[in-house]
Amino acid sequence: MHEGVAAYVLGVLDEGEHEAFERHLDTCTSCQAELKELVDVPSRLDELRHIPSASEDDPPMSMSR
Amino acid sequence: MCPVLGHLDGRFESADAEAEHRITALYQEFGGPLLRHVRKSTGNDLQWAEDVVQETIVRAWRNSARLQWEPSLIWAWLLTVARRIVIDGRRRKSVRPHEVEPPEVDMLAVPDGSDRALSAMVVADALRNLSEEHREVIEQTYLRDRTISEAAEILGIPPGTVKSRLYYGIRALRVLLQDKGVAG
């Protein structure tokens, strides 16, 4: 059950599991601690969503010219 | 009136007042910061962000036992509730047959000059430093708005494996971002 904390914090658990994990969270102090640790990771990942993709000619991630 | 019923009526009234007071207090304490966070994930859609905050506050009020937690845990839980609501909305909005696949991480270009682009580059870099197995489950779930079971089907591995890899992958990603001095 504990490993579900990452999927929970990302919001990708399937419906039933999401609810089951929330109930687990009510009593599991180690998952509560991990929730606090991991909660900022999804918003960091969100930064990737707003970046326009490279044209196909560009080398990936080229910052230097 | 029967004194017992009168007493109960009074209790119900005060329970209602208590609920209203609580919901107002929740808005005052968390509404603003929550809206600022949620706006980042709804793009510039303020109306959508406000709806998400409202729904989050209502859910928090319904789960008042969780509001007895310490403030930092309440905040982490509220952010998670809000994120889930945003993702559900995004999944509903997306028209599956015409869905455009987001680019693979390796194909992301970073226009120079903005802090946000630099920050995104740091995240993309950290993702690339993960093992293939860890990077893959993060891309196939969160970055594509897919649930564990949807990603499991696409990857051809059991849902439990996706969940477990996601756990170790996200933990590893957090450490990588921390090493770069940017994780919270």
PDB file of C-alpha atoms in Angstrom:
ATOM      1  CA  MET A   1       0.000   0.000   0.000  1.00  0.00           C
ATOM      2  CA  HIS A   2       2.818   2.435   0.891  1.00  0.00           C
ATOM      3  CA  GLU A   3       4.181   2.572  -2.652  1.00  0.00           C
ATOM      4  CA  GLY A   4       0.864   4.057  -3.751  1.00  0.00           C
ATOM      5  CA  VAL A   5       1.863   7.407  -2.246  1.00  0.00           C
ATOM      6  CA  ALA A   6       3.702   8.476  -5.417  1.00  0.00           C
ATOM      7  CA  ALA A   7       0.786   7.593  -7.695  1.00  0.00           C
ATOM      8  CA  TYR A   8      -1.532   9.289  -5.213  1.00  0.00           C
ATOM      9  CA  VAL A   9       0.460  12.516  -5.131  1.00  0.00           C
ATOM     10  CA  LEU A  10       0.566  12.522  -8.953  1.00  0.00           C
ATOM     11  CA  GLY A  11      -3.198  11.921  -9.092  1.00  0.00           C
ATOM     12  CA  VAL A  12      -2.868   8.879 -11.370  1.00  0.00           C
ATOM     13  CA  LEU A  13      -4.396   6.156  -9.191  1.00  0.00           C
ATOM     14  CA  ASP A  14      -7.540   4.589 -10.588  1.00  0.00           C
ATOM     15  CA  GLU A  15     -10.702   5.761  -8.815  1.00  0.00           C
ATOM     16  CA  GLY A  16     -11.184   2.904  -6.337  1.00  0.00           C
ATOM     17  CA  GLU A  17      -7.510   2.806  -5.435  1.00  0.00           C
ATOM     18  CA  HIS A  18      -7.424   6.559  -4.979  1.00  0.00           C
ATOM     19  CA  GLU A  19     -10.168   6.325  -2.380  1.00  0.00           C
ATOM     20  CA  ALA A  20      -8.561   3.312  -0.711  1.00  0.00           C
ATOM     21  CA  PHE A  21      -5.259   5.157  -0.499  1.00  0.00           C
ATOM     22  CA  GLU A  22      -6.895   8.183   1.117  1.00  0.00           C
ATOM     23  CA  ARG A  23      -8.309   5.920   3.820  1.00  0.00           C
ATOM     24  CA  HIS A  24      -4.859   4.379   4.293  1.00  0.00           C
ATOM     25  CA  LEU A  25      -3.358   7.858   4.547  1.00  0.00           C
ATOM     26  CA  ASP A  26      -5.641   8.677   7.471  1.00  0.00           C
ATOM     27  CA  THR A  27      -3.758   6.277   9.714  1.00  0.00           C
ATOM     28  CA  CYS A  28      -0.325   5.799   8.094  1.00  0.00           C
ATOM     29  CA  THR A  29       2.132   8.352   9.439  1.00  0.00           C
ATOM     30  CA  SER A  30       4.956   7.230   7.138  1.00  0.00           C
ATOM     31  CA  CYS A  31       2.785   7.842   4.058  1.00  0.00           C
ATOM     32  CA  GLN A  32       1.754  11.192   5.539  1.00  0.00           C
ATOM     33  CA  ALA A  33       5.428  12.110   5.850  1.00  0.00           C
ATOM     34  CA  GLU A  34       6.129  10.976   2.282  1.00  0.00           C
ATOM     35  CA  LEU A  35       3.153  12.906   0.948  1.00  0.00           C
ATOM     36  CA  LYS A  36       4.695  16.083   2.366  1.00  0.00           C
ATOM     37  CA  GLU A  37       8.075  15.209   0.866  1.00  0.00           C
ATOM     38  CA  LEU A  38       6.791  14.423  -2.605  1.00  0.00           C
ATOM     39  CA  VAL A  39       4.056  17.020  -2.982  1.00  0.00           C
ATOM     40  CA  ASP A  40       6.207  19.502  -4.914  1.00  0.00           C
ATOM     41  CA  VAL A  41       7.446  17.023  -7.518  1.00  0.00           C
ATOM     42  CA  PRO A  42       4.305  17.077  -9.731  1.00  0.00           C
ATOM     43  CA  SER A  43       4.395  20.863 -10.072  1.00  0.00           C
ATOM     44  CA  ARG A  44       8.042  20.599 -11.127  1.00  0.00           C
ATOM     45  CA  LEU A  45       6.994  18.078 -13.788  1.00  0.00           C
ATOM     46  CA  ASP A  46       4.263  20.488 -14.898  1.00  0.00           C
ATOM     47  CA  GLU A  47       7.013  22.827 -16.063  1.00  0.00           C
ATOM     48  CA  LEU A  48       7.627  20.388 -18.925  1.00  0.00           C
ATOM     49  CA  ARG A  49       4.068  20.708 -20.195  1.00  0.00           C
ATOM     50  CA  HIS A  50       4.349  24.305 -21.291  1.00  0.00           C
ATOM     51  CA  ILE A  51       7.538  24.058 -23.279  1.00  0.00           C
ATOM     52  CA  PRO A  52       7.118  24.066 -27.066  1.00  0.00           C
ATOM     53  CA  SER A  53       8.719  21.055 -28.680  1.00  0.00           C
ATOM     54  CA  ALA A  54      11.832  21.343 -30.810  1.00  0.00           C
ATOM     55  CA  SER A  55      11.593  21.418 -34.542  1.00  0.00           C
ATOM     56  CA  GLU A  56      12.870  18.133 -35.888  1.00  0.00           C
ATOM     57  CA  ASP A  57      16.115  19.643 -37.148  1.00  0.00           C
ATOM     58  CA  ASP A  58      17.202  20.898 -33.780  1.00  0.00           C
ATOM     59  CA  PRO A  59      19.453  18.740 -31.680  1.00  0.00           C
ATOM     60  CA  PRO A  60      17.666  17.888 -28.414  1.00  0.00           C
ATOM     61  CA  MET A  61      17.991  20.403 -25.624  1.00  0.00           C
ATOM     62  CA  SER A  62      20.592  22.538 -27.357  1.00  0.00           C
ATOM     63  CA  MET A  63      21.304  25.601 -25.294  1.00  0.00           C
ATOM     64  CA  SER A  64      24.711  26.404 -26.780  1.00  0.00           C
ATOM     65  CA  ARG A  65      25.331  27.489 -30.303  1.00  0.00           C
TER      66      ARG A  65
ATOM     67  CA  MET B   1     -41.715  22.334  22.968  1.00  0.00           C
ATOM     68  CA  CYS B   2     -40.148  19.252  24.379  1.00  0.00           C
ATOM     69  CA  PRO B   3     -36.974  20.438  26.053  1.00  0.00           C
ATOM     70  CA  VAL B   4     -34.962  17.569  24.616  1.00  0.00           C
ATOM     71  CA  LEU B   5     -35.978  18.374  21.002  1.00  0.00           C
ATOM     72  CA  GLY B   6     -35.417  22.048  21.598  1.00  0.00           C
ATOM     73  CA  HIS B   7     -31.969  21.231  22.776  1.00  0.00           C
ATOM     74  CA  LEU B   8     -31.301  19.067  19.701  1.00  0.00           C
ATOM     75  CA  ASP B   9     -32.566  21.804  17.340  1.00  0.00           C
ATOM     76  CA  GLY B  10     -30.137  24.153  18.948  1.00  0.00           C
ATOM     77  CA  ARG B  11     -27.340  21.698  18.412  1.00  0.00           C
ATOM     78  CA  PHE B  12     -28.216  21.229  14.735  1.00  0.00           C
ATOM     79  CA  GLU B  13     -28.318  24.960  14.200  1.00  0.00           C
ATOM     80  CA  SER B  14     -24.976  25.446  15.800  1.00  0.00           C
ATOM     81  CA  ALA B  15     -23.599  22.550  13.724  1.00  0.00           C
ATOM     82  CA  ASP B  16     -24.718  24.364  10.556  1.00  0.00           C
ATOM     83  CA  ALA B  17     -23.232  27.608  11.732  1.00  0.00           C
ATOM     84  CA  GLU B  18     -20.071  25.732  12.632  1.00  0.00           C
ATOM     85  CA  ALA B  19     -19.918  24.246   9.110  1.00  0.00           C
ATOM     86  CA  GLU B  20     -20.351  27.627   7.497  1.00  0.00           C
ATOM     87  CA  HIS B  21     -17.761  29.148   9.753  1.00  0.00           C
ATOM     88  CA  ARG B  22     -15.374  26.329   8.929  1.00  0.00           C
ATOM     89  CA  ILE B  23     -15.761  26.642   5.175  1.00  0.00           C
ATOM     90  CA  THR B  24     -15.180  30.399   5.393  1.00  0.00           C
ATOM     91  CA  ALA B  25     -12.118  29.806   7.541  1.00  0.00           C
ATOM     92  CA  LEU B  26     -10.815  27.275   5.022  1.00  0.00           C
ATOM     93  CA  TYR B  27     -11.175  29.790   2.203  1.00  0.00           C
ATOM     94  CA  GLN B  28      -9.436  32.455   4.230  1.00  0.00           C
ATOM     95  CA  GLU B  29      -6.561  30.206   5.161  1.00  0.00           C
ATOM     96  CA  PHE B  30      -6.003  28.229   1.974  1.00  0.00           C
ATOM     97  CA  GLY B  31      -8.050  29.822  -0.819  1.00  0.00           C
ATOM     98  CA  GLY B  32      -5.456  32.334  -2.022  1.00  0.00           C
ATOM     99  CA  PRO B  33      -2.343  30.130  -1.969  1.00  0.00           C
ATOM    100  CA  LEU B  34      -4.331  27.243  -3.441  1.00  0.00           C
ATOM    101  CA  LEU B  35      -5.589  29.393  -6.318  1.00  0.00           C
ATOM    102  CA  ARG B  36      -2.032  30.532  -7.091  1.00  0.00           C
ATOM    103  CA  HIS B  37      -0.890  26.914  -7.228  1.00  0.00           C
ATOM    104  CA  VAL B  38      -3.841  25.637  -9.219  1.00  0.00           C
ATOM    105  CA  ARG B  39      -3.525  28.407 -11.822  1.00  0.00           C
ATOM    106  CA  LYS B  40      -0.122  27.033 -12.747  1.00  0.00           C
ATOM    107  CA  SER B  41      -1.691  23.751 -13.768  1.00  0.00           C
ATOM    108  CA  THR B  42      -4.753  25.184 -15.523  1.00  0.00           C
ATOM    109  CA  GLY B  43      -2.628  27.425 -17.721  1.00  0.00           C
ATOM    110  CA  ASN B  44      -4.299  30.818 -17.821  1.00  0.00           C
ATOM    111  CA  ASP B  45      -7.776  29.473 -17.205  1.00  0.00           C
ATOM    112  CA  LEU B  46      -8.754  31.427 -14.074  1.00  0.00           C
ATOM    113  CA  GLN B  47     -12.397  30.298 -14.116  1.00  0.00           C
ATOM    114  CA  TRP B  48     -11.343  26.656 -14.173  1.00  0.00           C
ATOM    115  CA  ALA B  49      -8.809  27.308 -11.383  1.00  0.00           C
ATOM    116  CA  GLU B  50     -11.480  28.946  -9.223  1.00  0.00           C
ATOM    117  CA  ASP B  51     -13.827  26.001  -9.758  1.00  0.00           C
ATOM    118  CA  VAL B  52     -11.047  23.605  -8.763  1.00  0.00           C
ATOM    119  CA  VAL B  53     -10.332  25.578  -5.569  1.00  0.00           C
ATOM    120  CA  GLN B  54     -14.016  25.633  -4.670  1.00  0.00           C
ATOM    121  CA  GLU B  55     -14.358  21.883  -5.194  1.00  0.00           C
ATOM    122  CA  THR B  56     -11.182  21.299  -3.164  1.00  0.00           C
ATOM    123  CA  ILE B  57     -12.475  23.384  -0.246  1.00  0.00           C
ATOM    124  CA  VAL B  58     -15.807  21.562  -0.277  1.00  0.00           C
ATOM    125  CA  ARG B  59     -14.045  18.190  -0.227  1.00  0.00           C
ATOM    126  CA  ALA B  60     -11.856  19.402   2.625  1.00  0.00           C
ATOM    127  CA  TRP B  61     -14.917  20.474   4.561  1.00  0.00           C
ATOM    128  CA  ARG B  62     -16.523  17.055   4.007  1.00  0.00           C
ATOM    129  CA  ASN B  63     -13.358  15.386   5.311  1.00  0.00           C
ATOM    130  CA  SER B  64     -13.114  17.498   8.396  1.00  0.00           C
ATOM    131  CA  ALA B  65     -11.201  14.791  10.307  1.00  0.00           C
ATOM    132  CA  ARG B  66      -8.241  15.444   8.010  1.00  0.00           C
ATOM    133  CA  LEU B  67      -8.369  19.089   8.949  1.00  0.00           C
ATOM    134  CA  GLN B  68      -7.154  18.067  12.401  1.00  0.00           C
ATOM    135  CA  TRP B  69      -3.802  17.234  10.837  1.00  0.00           C
ATOM    136  CA  GLU B  70      -0.841  19.535  11.228  1.00  0.00           C
ATOM    137  CA  PRO B  71      -0.931  22.478   8.769  1.00  0.00           C
ATOM    138  CA  SER B  72       1.848  21.264   6.438  1.00  0.00           C
ATOM    139  CA  LEU B  73       0.096  17.916   5.994  1.00  0.00           C
ATOM    140  CA  ILE B  74      -3.280  19.602   5.380  1.00  0.00           C
ATOM    141  CA  TRP B  75      -1.599  21.761   2.737  1.00  0.00           C
ATOM    142  CA  ALA B  76       0.020  18.742   1.025  1.00  0.00           C
ATOM    143  CA  TRP B  77      -3.318  16.933   1.040  1.00  0.00           C
ATOM    144  CA  LEU B  78      -5.209  19.947  -0.355  1.00  0.00           C
ATOM    145  CA  LEU B  79      -2.668  20.330  -3.173  1.00  0.00           C
ATOM    146  CA  THR B  80      -3.078  16.652  -3.991  1.00  0.00           C
ATOM    147  CA  VAL B  81      -6.871  16.861  -3.960  1.00  0.00           C
ATOM    148  CA  ALA B  82      -6.733  19.912  -6.242  1.00  0.00           C
ATOM    149  CA  ARG B  83      -4.288  18.231  -8.615  1.00  0.00           C
ATOM    150  CA  ARG B  84      -6.539  15.216  -8.918  1.00  0.00           C
ATOM    151  CA  ILE B  85      -9.504  17.476  -9.761  1.00  0.00           C
ATOM    152  CA  VAL B  86      -7.431  19.272 -12.435  1.00  0.00           C
ATOM    153  CA  ILE B  87      -6.309  15.959 -13.939  1.00  0.00           C
ATOM    154  CA  ASP B  88      -9.873  14.597 -13.976  1.00  0.00           C
ATOM    155  CA  GLY B  89     -10.954  17.783 -15.751  1.00  0.00           C
ATOM    156  CA  ARG B  90      -8.137  17.545 -18.261  1.00  0.00           C
ATOM    157  CA  ARG B  91      -8.977  13.916 -18.965  1.00  0.00           C
ATOM    158  CA  ARG B  92     -12.628  14.801 -19.530  1.00  0.00           C
ATOM    159  CA  LYS B  93     -11.704  17.680 -21.820  1.00  0.00           C
ATOM    160  CA  SER B  94      -9.266  15.750 -23.951  1.00  0.00           C
ATOM    161  CA  VAL B  95     -10.816  14.254 -27.061  1.00  0.00           C
ATOM    162  CA  ARG B  96      -9.139  10.889 -27.101  1.00  0.00           C
ATOM    163  CA  PRO B  97      -9.296  10.027 -30.826  1.00  0.00           C
ATOM    164  CA  HIS B  98      -7.662  13.346 -31.787  1.00  0.00           C
ATOM    165  CA  GLU B  99      -5.310  13.458 -28.879  1.00  0.00           C
ATOM    166  CA  VAL B 100      -1.927  14.849 -29.734  1.00  0.00           C
ATOM    167  CA  GLU B 101       0.854  12.989 -28.022  1.00  0.00           C
ATOM    168  CA  PRO B 102       3.060  15.277 -25.959  1.00  0.00           C
ATOM    169  CA  PRO B 103       6.694  15.270 -27.045  1.00  0.00           C
ATOM    170  CA  GLU B 104       9.162  12.800 -25.581  1.00  0.00           C
ATOM    171  CA  VAL B 105      11.488  14.398 -23.101  1.00  0.00           C
ATOM    172  CA  ASP B 106      14.433  14.082 -25.472  1.00  0.00           C
ATOM    173  CA  MET B 107      12.598  16.162 -28.047  1.00  0.00           C
ATOM    174  CA  LEU B 108      11.959  19.102 -25.781  1.00  0.00           C
ATOM    175  CA  ALA B 109      13.584  22.331 -26.838  1.00  0.00           C
ATOM    176  CA  VAL B 110      14.307  24.968 -24.286  1.00  0.00           C
ATOM    177  CA  PRO B 111      14.146  28.542 -25.480  1.00  0.00           C
ATOM    178  CA  ASP B 112      16.800  30.437 -23.578  1.00  0.00           C
ATOM    179  CA  GLY B 113      16.269  33.542 -21.544  1.00  0.00           C
ATOM    180  CA  SER B 114      13.412  32.720 -19.207  1.00  0.00           C
ATOM    181  CA  ASP B 115      13.625  31.334 -15.688  1.00  0.00           C
ATOM    182  CA  ARG B 116      10.797  28.997 -16.434  1.00  0.00           C
ATOM    183  CA  ALA B 117      12.596  27.534 -19.437  1.00  0.00           C
ATOM    184  CA  LEU B 118      15.754  27.099 -17.401  1.00  0.00           C
ATOM    185  CA  SER B 119      13.784  25.457 -14.649  1.00  0.00           C
ATOM    186  CA  ALA B 120      12.105  23.152 -17.172  1.00  0.00           C
ATOM    187  CA  MET B 121      15.530  22.259 -18.528  1.00  0.00           C
ATOM    188  CA  VAL B 122      16.649  21.248 -15.042  1.00  0.00           C
ATOM    189  CA  VAL B 123      13.595  18.989 -14.716  1.00  0.00           C
ATOM    190  CA  ALA B 124      14.091  17.479 -18.185  1.00  0.00           C
ATOM    191  CA  ASP B 125      17.727  16.890 -17.313  1.00  0.00           C
ATOM    192  CA  ALA B 126      16.797  15.181 -14.037  1.00  0.00           C
ATOM    193  CA  LEU B 127      14.299  12.957 -15.887  1.00  0.00           C
ATOM    194  CA  ARG B 128      17.000  11.914 -18.330  1.00  0.00           C
ATOM    195  CA  ASN B 129      19.197  10.899 -15.427  1.00  0.00           C
ATOM    196  CA  LEU B 130      16.620   8.402 -14.203  1.00  0.00           C
ATOM    197  CA  SER B 131      16.736   4.788 -15.301  1.00  0.00           C
ATOM    198  CA  GLU B 132      14.729   4.022 -18.443  1.00  0.00           C
ATOM    199  CA  GLU B 133      12.173   2.064 -16.378  1.00  0.00           C
ATOM    200  CA  HIS B 134      11.595   4.950 -14.001  1.00  0.00           C
ATOM    201  CA  ARG B 135      11.452   7.653 -16.676  1.00  0.00           C
ATOM    202  CA  GLU B 136       9.054   5.600 -18.781  1.00  0.00           C
ATOM    203  CA  VAL B 137       6.397   5.205 -16.078  1.00  0.00           C
ATOM    204  CA  ILE B 138       6.510   8.924 -15.214  1.00  0.00           C
ATOM    205  CA  GLU B 139       6.077   9.819 -18.899  1.00  0.00           C
ATOM    206  CA  GLN B 140       3.322   7.283 -19.492  1.00  0.00           C
ATOM    207  CA  THR B 141       1.271   8.238 -16.419  1.00  0.00           C
ATOM    208  CA  TYR B 142       1.496  11.792 -15.137  1.00  0.00           C
ATOM    209  CA  LEU B 143       2.898  13.524 -18.206  1.00  0.00           C
ATOM    210  CA  ARG B 144       0.180  12.012 -20.394  1.00  0.00           C
ATOM    211  CA  ASP B 145      -2.707  12.253 -17.912  1.00  0.00           C
ATOM    212  CA  ARG B 146      -3.057   8.489 -17.776  1.00  0.00           C
ATOM    213  CA  THR B 147      -3.988   6.351 -14.800  1.00  0.00           C
ATOM    214  CA  ILE B 148      -1.839   3.485 -13.559  1.00  0.00           C
ATOM    215  CA  SER B 149      -3.993   0.872 -15.296  1.00  0.00           C
ATOM    216  CA  GLU B 150      -4.038   2.753 -18.618  1.00  0.00           C
ATOM    217  CA  ALA B 151      -0.259   3.084 -18.557  1.00  0.00           C
ATOM    218  CA  ALA B 152       0.112  -0.575 -17.540  1.00  0.00           C
ATOM    219  CA  GLU B 153      -1.851  -1.641 -20.594  1.00  0.00           C
ATOM    220  CA  ILE B 154       0.251   0.516 -22.924  1.00  0.00           C
ATOM    221  CA  LEU B 155       3.534  -0.628 -21.403  1.00  0.00           C
ATOM    222  CA  GLY B 156       2.442  -4.265 -21.193  1.00  0.00           C
ATOM    223  CA  ILE B 157       3.407  -4.612 -17.528  1.00  0.00           C
ATOM    224  CA  PRO B 158       1.239  -5.245 -14.441  1.00  0.00           C
ATOM    225  CA  PRO B 159      -0.348  -2.191 -12.742  1.00  0.00           C
ATOM    226  CA  GLY B 160       1.455  -3.064  -9.511  1.00  0.00           C
ATOM    227  CA  THR B 161       4.777  -2.806 -11.347  1.00  0.00           C
ATOM    228  CA  VAL B 162       3.850   0.621 -12.746  1.00  0.00           C
ATOM    229  CA  LYS B 163       2.902   1.784  -9.265  1.00  0.00           C
ATOM    230  CA  SER B 164       6.090   0.468  -7.714  1.00  0.00           C
ATOM    231  CA  ARG B 165       8.369   1.907 -10.434  1.00  0.00           C
ATOM    232  CA  LEU B 166       6.557   5.213 -10.129  1.00  0.00           C
ATOM    233  CA  TYR B 167       7.283   5.244  -6.408  1.00  0.00           C
ATOM    234  CA  TYR B 168      11.011   4.665  -6.795  1.00  0.00           C
ATOM    235  CA  GLY B 169      11.166   6.882  -9.885  1.00  0.00           C
ATOM    236  CA  ILE B 170       9.499   9.854  -8.206  1.00  0.00           C
ATOM    237  CA  ARG B 171      11.679   9.457  -5.131  1.00  0.00           C
ATOM    238  CA  ALA B 172      14.790   9.337  -7.320  1.00  0.00           C
ATOM    239  CA  LEU B 173      13.586  12.362  -9.289  1.00  0.00           C
ATOM    240  CA  ARG B 174      13.065  14.317  -6.095  1.00  0.00           C
ATOM    241  CA  VAL B 175      16.611  13.522  -4.959  1.00  0.00           C
ATOM    242  CA  LEU B 176      17.995  14.611  -8.346  1.00  0.00           C
ATOM    243  CA  LEU B 177      16.059  17.877  -8.195  1.00  0.00           C
ATOM    244  CA  GLN B 178      17.215  18.406  -4.628  1.00  0.00           C
ATOM    245  CA  ASP B 179      20.846  17.873  -5.619  1.00  0.00           C
ATOM    246  CA  LYS B 180      20.376  20.674  -8.100  1.00  0.00           C
ATOM    247  CA  GLY B 181      19.067  22.818  -5.290  1.00  0.00           C
ATOM    248  CA  VAL B 182      15.643  23.447  -6.742  1.00  0.00           C
ATOM    249  CA  ALA B 183      13.262  20.967  -5.104  1.00  0.00           C
ATOM    250  CA  GLY B 184      11.071  22.144  -2.260  1.00  0.00           C
TER     251      GLY B 184
END
